[in-house]
mmCIF file of C-alpha atoms in Angstrom:
data_model
loop_
_atom_site.group_PDB
_atom_site.id
_atom_site.type_symbol
_atom_site.label_atom_id
_atom_site.label_comp_id
_atom_site.label_asym_id
_atom_site.label_seq_id
_atom_site.Cartn_x
_atom_site.Cartn_y
_atom_site.Cartn_z
ATOM 1 C CA SER A 668 211.532 -12.789 142.928
ATOM 2 C CA ASP A 669 215.257 -12.026 144.075
ATOM 3 C CA SER A 670 216.340 -14.930 141.872
ATOM 4 C CA ASP A 671 214.949 -13.244 138.882
ATOM 5 C CA ASN A 672 216.607 -9.977 139.424
ATOM 6 C CA ALA A 673 219.853 -11.756 140.070
ATOM 7 C CA ASN A 674 219.489 -13.510 136.570
ATOM 8 C CA THR A 675 218.474 -10.539 134.639
ATOM 9 C CA LEU A 676 221.077 -9.007 132.640
ATOM 10 C CA THR A 677 221.179 -5.275 132.164
ATOM 11 C CA MET A 678 222.861 -3.505 129.199
ATOM 12 C CA ALA A 679 225.522 -1.730 131.187
ATOM 13 C CA SER A 680 226.597 -5.144 132.548
ATOM 14 C CA TRP A 681 227.130 -6.320 128.993
ATOM 15 C CA PHE A 682 229.995 -3.914 128.425
ATOM 16 C CA SER A 683 231.501 -4.043 132.153
ATOM 17 C CA GLY A 684 231.841 -8.297 131.780
ATOM 18 C CA SER A 685 230.113 -8.820 134.908
ATOM 19 C CA ALA A 686 227.322 -10.360 133.446
ATOM 20 C CA LEU A 687 229.529 -12.778 131.298
ATOM 21 C CA GLY A 688 231.980 -13.040 134.477
ATOM 22 C CA SER A 689 228.828 -14.255 136.681
ATOM 23 C CA ILE A 690 228.478 -17.336 133.973
ATOM 24 C CA GLY A 691 232.158 -17.935 134.557
ATOM 25 C CA SER A 692 234.970 -17.690 132.432
ATOM 26 C CA LEU A 693 234.070 -17.454 128.663
ATOM 27 C CA GLY A 694 237.272 -19.398 127.908
ATOM 28 C CA SER A 695 235.499 -22.439 129.483
ATOM 29 C CA PHE A 696 233.159 -22.436 126.720
ATOM 30 C CA GLY A 697 235.849 -22.889 124.258
ATOM 31 C CA PRO A 698 236.351 -21.287 120.904
ATOM 32 C CA LEU A 699 232.775 -19.758 121.191
ATOM 33 C CA GLY A 700 233.913 -17.919 124.423
ATOM 34 C CA ASP A 701 236.837 -16.652 123.040
ATOM 35 C CA LYS A 702 235.043 -15.406 120.099
ATOM 36 C CA LEU A 703 232.533 -13.671 122.435
ATOM 37 C CA ASN A 704 235.300 -11.962 124.527
ATOM 38 C CA ASP A 705 236.859 -10.733 121.542
ATOM 39 C CA LEU A 706 233.527 -9.289 120.192
ATOM 40 C CA LYS A 707 232.869 -7.826 123.487
ATOM 41 C CA ASP A 708 236.550 -6.065 123.722
ATOM 42 C CA THR A 709 235.786 -4.786 119.973
ATOM 43 C CA VAL A 710 232.350 -3.393 120.529
ATOM 44 C CA GLN A 711 233.699 -1.612 124.103
ATOM 45 C CA SER A 712 236.804 -0.265 122.311
ATOM 46 C CA LYS A 713 234.468 1.362 119.344
ATOM 47 C CA VAL A 714 231.916 2.831 121.955
ATOM 48 C CA ASN A 715 234.845 4.208 123.864
ATOM 49 C CA CYS A 716 236.457 5.549 120.622
ATOM 50 C CA ILE A 717 233.412 7.927 119.741
ATOM 51 C CA ASP A 718 233.843 11.611 119.659
ATOM 52 C CA PRO A 719 231.763 13.008 122.453
ATOM 53 C CA ASN A 720 231.380 16.128 120.318
ATOM 54 C CA LEU A 721 229.828 13.975 117.469
ATOM 55 C CA ILE A 722 227.472 12.775 119.965
ATOM 56 C CA LYS A 723 226.471 16.193 120.898
ATOM 57 C CA LYS A 724 226.021 17.235 117.448
ATOM 58 C CA LEU A 725 223.839 14.144 116.552
ATOM 59 C CA THR A 726 221.867 14.966 119.834
ATOM 60 C CA LEU A 727 221.484 18.409 119.015
ATOM 61 C CA GLN A 728 223.360 19.408 122.182
ATOM 62 C CA SER A 729 226.622 20.825 120.877
ATOM 63 C CA ASP A 730 227.658 24.453 122.640
ATOM 64 C CA GLU A 731 226.589 26.227 119.441
ATOM 65 C CA LEU A 732 222.914 24.837 119.230
ATOM 66 C CA VAL A 733 222.474 25.029 123.070
ATOM 67 C CA SER A 734 223.362 28.737 123.074
ATOM 68 C CA GLU A 735 221.221 29.449 120.145
ATOM 69 C CA ARG A 736 218.140 27.813 121.541
ATOM 70 C CA GLN A 737 219.051 29.676 124.743
ATOM 71 C CA ARG A 738 219.096 33.038 122.867
ATOM 72 C CA ILE A 739 215.975 32.422 121.040
ATOM 73 C CA ASP A 740 214.059 31.397 124.264
ATOM 74 C CA GLU A 741 215.205 34.725 125.605
ATOM 75 C CA GLU A 742 214.078 36.666 122.558
ATOM 76 C CA GLU A 743 210.493 35.035 122.834
ATOM 77 C CA ILE A 744 210.328 35.982 126.683
ATOM 78 C CA ARG A 745 211.443 39.340 126.045
ATOM 79 C CA LYS A 746 208.619 39.502 123.156
ATOM 80 C CA GLU A 747 206.060 37.997 125.334
ATOM 81 C CA THR A 748 206.766 40.439 128.201
ATOM 82 C CA VAL A 749 206.689 43.595 125.606
ATOM 83 C CA ARG A 750 202.986 42.107 124.481
ATOM 84 C CA ASP A 751 201.793 41.499 127.932
ATOM 85 C CA SER A 752 202.947 44.936 129.077
ATOM 86 C CA LEU A 753 200.884 46.364 125.896
ATOM 87 C CA ALA A 754 197.860 44.788 126.249
ATOM 88 C CA GLU A 755 197.452 46.520 129.666
ATOM 89 C CA ILE A 756 197.004 49.764 128.255
ATOM 90 C CA LEU A 757 194.410 51.300 125.758
ATOM 91 C CA PRO A 758 195.157 51.502 121.960
ATOM 92 C CA TRP A 759 195.456 55.494 122.443
ATOM 93 C CA GLU A 760 197.796 55.375 125.758
ATOM 94 C CA THR A 761 201.567 55.206 125.862
ATOM 95 C CA ARG A 762 204.364 54.756 128.118
ATOM 96 C CA ASP A 763 206.549 57.222 126.355
ATOM 97 C CA ALA A 764 206.731 60.819 128.148
ATOM 98 C CA GLU A 765 207.133 62.510 124.973
ATOM 99 C CA MET A 766 204.037 61.155 123.164
ATOM 100 C CA GLU A 767 201.776 61.713 126.227
ATOM 101 C CA ILE A 768 200.589 65.026 124.341
ATOM 102 C CA LEU A 769 199.264 62.943 121.590
ATOM 103 C CA VAL A 770 196.966 60.591 123.887
ATOM 104 C CA ASP A 771 193.680 62.933 123.752
ATOM 105 C CA GLU A 772 193.834 63.638 120.029
ATOM 106 C CA CYS A 773 194.587 59.697 119.377
ATOM 107 C CA LYS A 774 191.530 58.422 121.724
ATOM 108 C CA GLU A 775 189.166 61.012 120.037
ATOM 109 C CA VAL A 776 189.940 59.805 116.506
ATOM 110 C CA ILE A 777 189.742 56.241 117.753
ATOM 111 C CA LEU A 778 186.792 56.463 119.548
ATOM 112 C CA GLY A 779 185.187 58.720 116.536
ATOM 113 C CA LEU A 780 185.756 55.753 114.086
ATOM 114 C CA SER A 781 183.055 54.031 116.010
ATOM 115 C CA SER A 782 180.555 56.435 115.131
ATOM 116 C CA LYS A 783 181.036 56.593 111.461
ATOM 117 C CA ASP A 784 179.170 53.772 109.415
ATOM 118 C CA ASP A 785 182.035 53.997 106.810
ATOM 119 C CA THR A 786 184.368 52.203 109.342
ATOM 120 C CA PHE A 787 181.944 49.114 109.051
ATOM 121 C CA GLN A 788 181.178 49.285 105.465
ATOM 122 C CA GLY A 789 183.380 47.725 102.581
ATOM 123 C CA PRO A 790 185.181 47.235 100.207
ATOM 124 C CA PHE A 791 188.382 47.947 102.563
ATOM 125 C CA VAL A 792 191.365 48.339 100.060
ATOM 126 C CA LEU A 793 194.305 48.484 102.203
ATOM 127 C CA THR A 794 197.283 50.375 100.785
ATOM 128 C CA GLY A 795 199.883 48.074 99.217
ATOM 129 C CA GLY A 796 197.605 45.034 99.965
ATOM 130 C CA LEU A 797 194.858 43.099 98.635
ATOM 131 C CA PRO A 798 191.165 44.306 99.032
ATOM 132 C CA ASN A 799 189.063 43.070 101.381
ATOM 133 C CA THR A 800 185.676 42.589 99.824
ATOM 134 C CA ASN A 801 182.122 42.378 101.794
ATOM 135 C CA GLY A 802 181.556 38.912 100.011
ATOM 136 C CA GLY A 803 181.352 40.382 96.621
ATOM 137 C CA GLY A 804 177.821 41.587 96.904
ATOM 138 C CA GLU A 805 176.568 44.729 96.236
ATOM 139 C CA GLU A 806 177.125 47.685 98.375
ATOM 140 C CA GLU A 807 174.680 49.346 100.571
ATOM 141 C CA GLY A 808 173.740 52.935 100.122
ATOM 142 C CA GLY A 809 174.993 55.588 98.061
ATOM 143 C CA ASP A 810 178.631 56.933 98.565
ATOM 144 C CA ASP A 811 179.503 60.748 98.030
ATOM 145 C CA ASP A 812 183.061 59.846 97.144
ATOM 146 C CA ASP A 813 182.323 58.181 93.872
ATOM 147 C CA ASP A 814 185.867 58.830 92.572
ATOM 148 C CA GLU A 815 187.271 57.114 95.210
ATOM 149 C CA GLU A 816 184.701 54.116 94.825
ATOM 150 C CA VAL A 817 185.760 53.731 91.326
ATOM 151 C CA GLU A 818 189.533 54.026 92.283
ATOM 152 C CA ASN A 819 188.897 51.335 94.974
ATOM 153 C CA LYS A 820 187.352 48.970 92.460
ATOM 154 C CA LYS A 821 189.923 49.330 89.773
ATOM 155 C CA VAL A 822 192.722 48.865 92.228
ATOM 156 C CA ALA A 823 190.677 45.516 93.621
ATOM 157 C CA LYS A 824 190.397 44.531 89.692
ATOM 158 C CA ASP A 825 194.083 44.797 89.105
ATOM 159 C CA MET A 826 195.124 42.943 92.396
ATOM 160 C CA ALA A 827 192.823 40.000 91.458
ATOM 161 C CA ALA A 828 194.504 40.002 87.916
ATOM 162 C CA ALA A 829 197.842 40.060 89.161
ATOM 163 C CA LYS A 830 197.224 36.631 90.685
#
């Protein structure tokens, strides 16, 4: 009802004194009213003395942080744009005119990988990285490159020992 709204005090009215003024002069409450007036004036002066830059820093809205967030957002948008544009082309395609002469060769090599059984059999040892084994089981089939296989196992063993 309207009478409830009229009696409801808002926080903003605390500092303006309008809520207290609607009751009447606080001085009419004697020493308690004087104390309330003093407290109201003290709180209002303290709130007005807070440095706006401090508030910005505490709420992470300082000019430096706002510009840094904007820079990070712009960088992320740029990365997304590049990623999305690269997702539209096949792995062997390029948008660089100078590299266009390599497209056919790259296409043949990339497509040729799928016709080799070795592409899908492990262990896979990445240069400078940990080996990716096929679950630790025995390898299937014979491999003509026994020296390479021995070297791969040695690298895998050395990497495991380095942990």
